[in-house]
Amino acid sequence: MGMSPAALWEAAMALLNFKKRDTVENGPVNPTVEAFLKNYSIEVMPRTAAKVEDFRALLPEDTRVYIAHIEGTPIEDMVATAKRLKDEGFDAMPHFPARIIKDKATLADWISRYQGEADVKQGLILAGGVAEPHGDFSDSMQLLETGLFDQAGFTNLHVAGHPEPNMDIDPKGGRTNTYAALDWKLEFSKRTDAQMALATQFCFEAQPVIDWVNELAERGMNLPVHIGIAGPAKLQTMIKFAIACGVGPSLRVLQKRAKDVTKLLLPHEPNEIITDLAVHKAANPDFQIEKVHFFPLGGIKTNATWAINNGGESTRPVNPS
């Protein structure tokens, strides 16, 4: 069900005003964008979290904070970060990367530590960024199939989504392997008590995201989508991460911007993609994007500040300064 012509006109005017407006602290915000940013999540690593003096000065109450588990990070550091976030009033969602988990006993140990020290009941289950598995697991489906997350009473299990084709999963191009995995995960969602969702890789323009989410719906893939958005960062930083993470055709947005040397040192902000997706969601309430998930490529404080400045009351931190 779409919006009325009057509502569409109002949304279009808000979009134009938002795109023209520089980010101004405590300035007016686009209500369509505010609604879209409500209950956003953000990602940290133990070493980046350690640089944040107080998450309550940056994040809204009960924000879900994913904790990325990079190869070589001790599980003790991951658990300590989860405990800190829990103690400060946030929902910790650690990554469980299949290829760096040696075996089922190791997975059981990790779950036990997270629950015993930080009361963790949610996780992002993914293959992980290493080429060769360290042990028995090579993909997220094998982790889910152990049954350990259900036995531990996990309430939320998120899996990876890719709005643009992923060459690591489908080296010949296309989406054959990607969609086969998503079909399996959809079937798994019907036999787990946990709520499942797709947490996606970031990209830089809205139309590929809209097309992909619509294609999911046409295929009967009805899991909610938490859309990955790259937080504000210097253009060079953004391009470096985008290439490393295998971002597809939407990288052209950055490449086009990079041709203007006056913008090379300026931060690239997600205003345009956020606004385009927010307007589309407002016009199409059944559109499967449920929440925004930020990758704070330019720093957690920078990302949180952008959200505070552009998200109005819904992004107000617990303890605003």
Short mmCIF file of C-alpha atoms in Angstrom, two decimals:
data_model
loop_
_atom_site.label_atom_id
_atom_site.label_comp_id
_atom_site.label_asym_id
_atom_site.label_seq_id
_atom_site.Cartn_x
_atom_site.Cartn_y
_atom_site.Cartn_z
CA MET A 1 0.00 0.00 0.00
CA GLY A 2 1.53 3.31 -1.14
CA MET A 3 1.35 6.88 0.09
CA SER A 4 -1.24 9.45 -0.96
CA PRO A 5 -0.13 12.08 -3.52
CA ALA A 6 -0.03 14.69 -0.76
CA ALA A 7 2.12 12.47 1.46
CA LEU A 8 4.43 11.71 -1.45
CA TRP A 9 4.83 15.43 -2.16
CA GLU A 10 5.60 16.10 1.50
CA ALA A 11 8.18 13.30 1.54
CA ALA A 12 9.76 14.61 -1.67
CA MET A 13 10.06 18.11 -0.23
CA ALA A 14 11.57 16.71 2.98
CA LEU A 15 14.04 14.74 0.86
CA LEU A 16 15.12 17.84 -1.05
CA ASN A 17 15.47 19.88 2.12
CA PHE A 18 17.48 17.14 3.81
CA LYS A 19 19.87 16.74 0.90
CA LYS A 20 20.48 20.49 0.78
CA ARG A 21 20.92 20.82 4.53
CA ASP A 22 24.38 20.60 6.00
CA THR A 23 24.58 18.49 9.13
CA VAL A 24 23.95 20.96 11.92
CA GLU A 25 23.96 19.87 15.52
CA ASN A 26 20.50 20.18 17.05
CA GLY A 27 19.14 21.39 13.70
CA PRO A 28 15.82 20.28 12.20
CA VAL A 29 15.66 16.71 10.97
CA ASN A 30 13.68 14.99 8.26
CA PRO A 31 10.95 12.99 10.07
CA THR A 32 11.07 10.30 7.37
CA VAL A 33 14.79 9.81 8.03
CA GLU A 34 14.22 9.92 11.80
CA ALA A 35 11.71 7.08 11.53
CA PHE A 36 14.11 5.06 9.36
CA LEU A 37 17.03 5.49 11.79
CA LYS A 38 15.03 4.47 14.85
CA ASN A 39 16.57 1.49 16.66
CA TYR A 40 19.64 1.45 14.45
CA SER A 41 22.53 -0.86 15.36
CA ILE A 42 26.26 -0.30 15.13
CA GLU A 43 29.38 -2.46 14.95
CA VAL A 44 32.51 -2.34 17.13
CA MET A 45 35.63 -4.38 17.70
CA PRO A 46 37.25 -4.82 21.12
CA ARG A 47 40.08 -2.45 20.18
CA THR A 48 37.73 0.25 18.83
CA ALA A 49 35.35 -0.13 21.76
CA ALA A 50 38.26 0.40 24.15
CA LYS A 51 38.70 3.92 22.73
CA VAL A 52 35.13 4.88 23.70
CA GLU A 53 35.01 6.34 27.19
CA ASP A 54 31.25 5.91 27.65
CA PHE A 55 28.89 4.43 25.07
CA ARG A 56 25.97 6.01 26.94
CA ALA A 57 27.13 9.44 25.77
CA LEU A 58 26.85 8.30 22.14
CA LEU A 59 24.12 5.70 21.74
CA PRO A 60 20.38 5.55 22.43
CA GLU A 61 19.10 3.28 25.18
CA ASP A 62 19.11 -0.46 24.36
CA THR A 63 21.04 -0.03 21.09
CA ARG A 64 22.15 -3.34 19.62
CA VAL A 65 25.94 -3.35 19.28
CA TYR A 66 27.49 -6.02 17.10
CA ILE A 67 31.00 -7.07 18.15
CA ALA A 68 33.12 -8.06 15.15
CA HIS A 69 35.39 -11.03 15.78
CA ILE A 70 38.51 -10.60 13.65
CA GLU A 71 40.96 -13.48 13.26
CA GLY A 72 43.49 -13.35 16.09
CA THR A 73 41.24 -11.57 18.59
CA PRO A 74 41.24 -13.53 21.88
CA ILE A 75 37.80 -14.73 22.96
CA GLU A 76 38.55 -13.14 26.36
CA ASP A 77 38.62 -9.68 24.72
CA MET A 78 35.35 -10.38 22.90
CA VAL A 79 33.60 -11.49 26.09
CA ALA A 80 34.97 -8.53 28.08
CA THR A 81 33.62 -6.13 25.42
CA ALA A 82 30.22 -7.83 25.52
CA LYS A 83 30.16 -7.58 29.32
CA ARG A 84 31.03 -3.89 29.22
CA LEU A 85 28.25 -3.17 26.72
CA LYS A 86 25.78 -5.18 28.79
CA ASP A 87 26.80 -3.30 31.95
CA GLU A 88 26.26 0.03 30.17
CA GLY A 89 22.74 -1.03 29.14
CA PHE A 90 23.18 -2.16 25.55
CA ASP A 91 22.42 -5.37 23.66
CA ALA A 92 25.65 -7.11 22.67
CA MET A 93 25.53 -9.24 19.51
CA PRO A 94 28.92 -10.89 18.96
CA HIS A 95 29.98 -12.35 15.63
CA PHE A 96 30.40 -16.13 15.42
CA PRO A 97 32.69 -16.61 12.37
CA ALA A 98 32.59 -20.28 11.36
CA ARG A 99 36.06 -20.47 9.85
CA ILE A 100 37.90 -19.38 13.00
CA ILE A 101 35.97 -21.73 15.33
CA LYS A 102 37.91 -24.97 15.66
CA ASP A 103 35.11 -27.37 16.56
CA LYS A 104 31.77 -27.83 18.29
CA ALA A 105 33.37 -27.88 21.73
CA THR A 106 34.98 -24.49 21.05
CA LEU A 107 31.63 -23.05 19.93
CA ALA A 108 29.97 -24.40 23.08
CA ASP A 109 32.73 -22.82 25.19
CA TRP A 110 32.29 -19.44 23.51
CA ILE A 111 28.53 -19.50 24.02
CA SER A 112 28.99 -20.49 27.65
CA ARG A 113 31.45 -17.67 28.28
CA TYR A 114 29.28 -15.06 26.59
CA GLN A 115 26.24 -16.14 28.55
CA GLY A 116 27.97 -16.64 31.86
CA GLU A 117 29.74 -13.25 31.85
CA ALA A 118 27.55 -11.01 29.67
CA ASP A 119 24.13 -12.72 29.41
CA VAL A 120 24.43 -12.77 25.59
CA LYS A 121 21.42 -14.25 23.81
CA GLN A 122 21.98 -13.05 20.26
CA GLY A 123 24.64 -13.48 17.62
CA LEU A 124 25.58 -12.79 14.02
CA ILE A 125 26.41 -16.15 12.47
CA LEU A 126 28.67 -15.92 9.42
CA ALA A 127 31.41 -17.72 7.52
CA GLY A 128 34.10 -15.21 8.46
CA GLY A 129 36.74 -13.41 6.46
CA VAL A 130 39.52 -16.02 6.43
CA ALA A 131 40.18 -18.11 3.34
CA GLU A 132 40.97 -21.45 5.01
CA PRO A 133 38.92 -22.85 7.93
CA HIS A 134 40.80 -23.31 11.20
CA GLY A 135 38.86 -26.47 11.98
CA ASP A 136 35.57 -28.23 11.36
CA PHE A 137 33.41 -25.33 10.16
CA SER A 138 33.46 -23.45 6.87
CA ASP A 139 30.07 -21.74 6.76
CA SER A 140 27.34 -20.31 8.98
CA MET A 141 24.91 -23.12 8.20
CA GLN A 142 27.20 -25.66 9.88
CA LEU A 143 27.25 -23.52 13.04
CA LEU A 144 23.46 -23.21 13.08
CA GLU A 145 23.05 -26.94 12.46
CA THR A 146 24.91 -27.79 15.69
CA GLY A 147 21.77 -26.77 17.59
CA LEU A 148 23.89 -25.09 20.27
CA PHE A 149 22.34 -21.65 19.83
CA ASP A 150 18.84 -23.02 20.32
CA GLN A 151 19.94 -25.11 23.29
CA ALA A 152 21.36 -21.93 24.86
CA GLY A 153 18.08 -20.07 24.32
CA PHE A 154 19.34 -17.48 21.84
CA THR A 155 16.55 -15.04 21.02
CA ASN A 156 18.08 -13.51 17.87
CA LEU A 157 20.22 -15.13 15.19
CA HIS A 158 21.29 -12.92 12.32
CA VAL A 159 22.93 -14.13 9.12
CA ALA A 160 24.74 -12.27 6.34
CA GLY A 161 23.06 -10.71 3.32
CA HIS A 162 24.67 -9.22 0.22
CA PRO A 163 22.74 -6.57 -1.73
CA GLU A 164 25.38 -6.77 -4.46
CA PRO A 165 26.82 -10.01 -5.90
CA ASN A 166 29.62 -11.43 -3.76
CA MET A 167 32.59 -12.93 -5.61
CA ASP A 168 33.77 -14.87 -2.55
CA ILE A 169 30.50 -16.80 -2.47
CA ASP A 170 29.80 -16.88 -6.21
CA PRO A 171 33.22 -16.67 -7.92
CA LYS A 172 31.63 -17.22 -11.35
CA GLY A 173 29.30 -14.28 -10.83
CA GLY A 174 25.57 -14.28 -10.30
CA ARG A 175 23.87 -15.35 -7.09
CA THR A 176 23.40 -19.13 -7.38
CA ASN A 177 25.34 -20.06 -4.23
CA THR A 178 24.14 -16.98 -2.33
CA TYR A 179 20.50 -17.77 -2.94
CA ALA A 180 20.95 -21.48 -2.16
CA ALA A 181 22.36 -20.50 1.24
CA LEU A 182 19.54 -18.00 1.84
CA ASP A 183 16.95 -20.66 0.99
CA TRP A 184 18.53 -22.97 3.60
CA LYS A 185 18.54 -20.19 6.20
CA LEU A 186 14.89 -19.41 5.51
CA GLU A 187 14.00 -23.06 6.13
CA PHE A 188 16.12 -23.02 9.30
CA SER A 189 14.21 -19.95 10.51
CA LYS A 190 11.07 -22.09 10.56
CA ARG A 191 12.57 -24.60 13.00
CA THR A 192 14.33 -22.29 15.44
CA ASP A 193 12.72 -20.36 18.27
CA ALA A 194 15.07 -17.44 17.60
CA GLN A 195 14.09 -14.43 15.52
CA MET A 196 16.20 -14.36 12.36
CA ALA A 197 17.19 -11.44 10.13
CA LEU A 198 19.64 -10.61 7.36
CA ALA A 199 22.40 -8.19 8.34
CA THR A 200 23.93 -6.95 5.12
CA GLN A 201 27.19 -5.76 3.67
CA PHE A 202 27.27 -2.02 3.01
CA CYS A 203 26.90 -0.38 -0.39
CA PHE A 204 26.63 3.21 -1.53
CA GLU A 205 23.45 3.73 -3.51
CA ALA A 206 19.84 2.90 -2.83
CA GLN A 207 18.59 1.43 -6.10
CA PRO A 208 20.65 -1.80 -5.99
CA VAL A 209 19.43 -2.30 -2.41
CA ILE A 210 15.79 -1.69 -3.38
CA ASP A 211 16.08 -4.08 -6.34
CA TRP A 212 17.69 -6.79 -4.20
CA VAL A 213 15.15 -6.55 -1.36
CA ASN A 214 12.31 -6.69 -3.89
CA GLU A 215 13.92 -9.74 -5.49
CA LEU A 216 14.11 -11.42 -2.08
CA ALA A 217 10.40 -10.81 -1.60
CA GLU A 218 9.61 -12.25 -5.03
CA ARG A 219 11.57 -15.39 -4.09
CA GLY A 220 9.59 -15.77 -0.86
CA MET A 221 12.59 -14.82 1.29
CA ASN A 222 10.69 -12.95 3.99
CA LEU A 223 13.37 -12.48 6.65
CA PRO A 224 13.69 -8.86 7.85
CA VAL A 225 16.64 -6.95 6.40
CA HIS A 226 18.96 -4.87 8.56
CA ILE A 227 20.66 -2.81 5.90
CA GLY A 228 24.39 -2.18 6.23
CA ILE A 229 25.40 1.47 5.91
CA ALA A 230 28.96 2.79 5.97
CA GLY A 231 29.19 5.59 8.53
CA PRO A 232 30.95 8.87 7.76
CA ALA A 233 34.63 8.48 6.87
CA LYS A 234 37.28 10.15 4.74
CA LEU A 235 36.85 9.22 1.11
CA GLN A 236 40.20 7.42 0.94
CA THR A 237 39.27 5.36 4.01
CA MET A 238 35.86 4.55 2.54
CA ILE A 239 37.32 3.40 -0.79
CA LYS A 240 39.93 1.23 0.98
CA PHE A 241 37.28 -0.56 3.07
CA ALA A 242 34.89 -0.86 0.13
CA ILE A 243 37.49 -2.61 -2.02
CA ALA A 244 38.61 -4.85 0.84
CA CYS A 245 35.02 -5.87 1.57
CA GLY A 246 34.17 -6.61 -2.05
CA VAL A 247 31.60 -3.88 -2.55
CA GLY A 248 30.17 -4.15 -6.06
CA PRO A 249 28.93 -1.69 -8.68
CA SER A 250 27.80 0.91 -6.12
CA LEU A 251 31.51 1.65 -5.57
CA ARG A 252 31.08 3.95 -8.58
CA VAL A 253 29.49 6.50 -6.24
CA LEU A 254 32.82 6.85 -4.44
CA GLN A 255 34.86 6.70 -7.63
CA LYS A 256 32.84 9.56 -9.11
CA ARG A 257 33.33 11.62 -5.97
CA ALA A 258 37.07 10.86 -5.95
CA LYS A 259 37.46 12.59 -9.32
CA ASP A 260 36.79 15.89 -7.55
CA VAL A 261 40.08 16.58 -5.78
CA THR A 262 38.40 19.17 -3.56
CA LYS A 263 36.43 16.35 -1.90
CA LEU A 264 39.24 13.87 -1.34
CA LEU A 265 39.89 14.96 2.25
CA LEU A 266 36.24 15.55 3.15
CA PRO A 267 34.21 12.83 4.88
CA HIS A 268 31.78 10.86 2.77
CA GLU A 269 28.46 10.77 4.63
CA PRO A 270 25.51 8.41 4.09
CA ASN A 271 22.88 11.17 3.71
CA GLU A 272 21.86 10.27 0.18
CA ILE A 273 21.44 6.50 0.51
CA ILE A 274 19.76 6.82 3.92
CA THR A 275 17.30 9.40 2.62
CA ASP A 276 16.49 7.49 -0.56
CA LEU A 277 15.84 4.29 1.39
CA ALA A 278 13.83 6.13 4.06
CA VAL A 279 11.55 7.70 1.46
CA HIS A 280 11.10 4.34 -0.29
CA LYS A 281 10.27 2.64 3.01
CA ALA A 282 7.74 5.38 3.89
CA ALA A 283 6.05 4.93 0.51
CA ASN A 284 6.16 1.12 0.74
CA PRO A 285 5.57 0.08 4.38
CA ASP A 286 5.88 -3.64 3.55
CA PHE A 287 9.40 -3.13 2.19
CA GLN A 288 11.53 -5.65 4.14
CA ILE A 289 14.20 -3.29 5.47
CA GLU A 290 13.49 -3.22 9.19
CA LYS A 291 16.51 -1.39 10.60
CA VAL A 292 19.77 0.33 9.72
CA HIS A 293 23.07 -1.25 10.73
CA PHE A 294 26.07 1.07 10.76
CA PHE A 295 29.67 0.13 10.00
CA PRO A 296 31.54 3.04 11.69
CA LEU A 297 34.41 3.19 9.19
CA GLY A 298 35.38 6.69 10.30
CA GLY A 299 35.09 5.95 14.02
CA ILE A 300 32.30 5.15 16.47
CA LYS A 301 31.99 8.69 17.82
CA THR A 302 31.88 10.18 14.32
CA ASN A 303 29.16 7.74 13.29
CA ALA A 304 27.09 8.19 16.45
CA THR A 305 27.35 11.97 16.16
CA TRP A 306 26.09 11.82 12.58
CA ALA A 307 23.14 9.73 13.73
CA ILE A 308 22.38 12.12 16.61
CA ASN A 309 22.46 15.11 14.26
CA ASN A 310 20.26 13.47 11.63
CA GLY A 311 17.98 11.17 13.60
CA GLY A 312 16.27 13.50 16.04
CA GLU A 313 14.76 12.14 19.23
CA SER A 314 15.04 8.50 18.10
CA THR A 315 18.84 8.70 18.14
CA ARG A 316 19.21 10.70 21.35
CA PRO A 317 21.93 9.11 23.52
CA VAL A 318 21.28 7.82 27.03
CA ASN A 319 23.45 10.56 28.57
CA PRO A 320 23.65 13.47 26.08
CA SER A 321 26.43 15.92 26.88
#
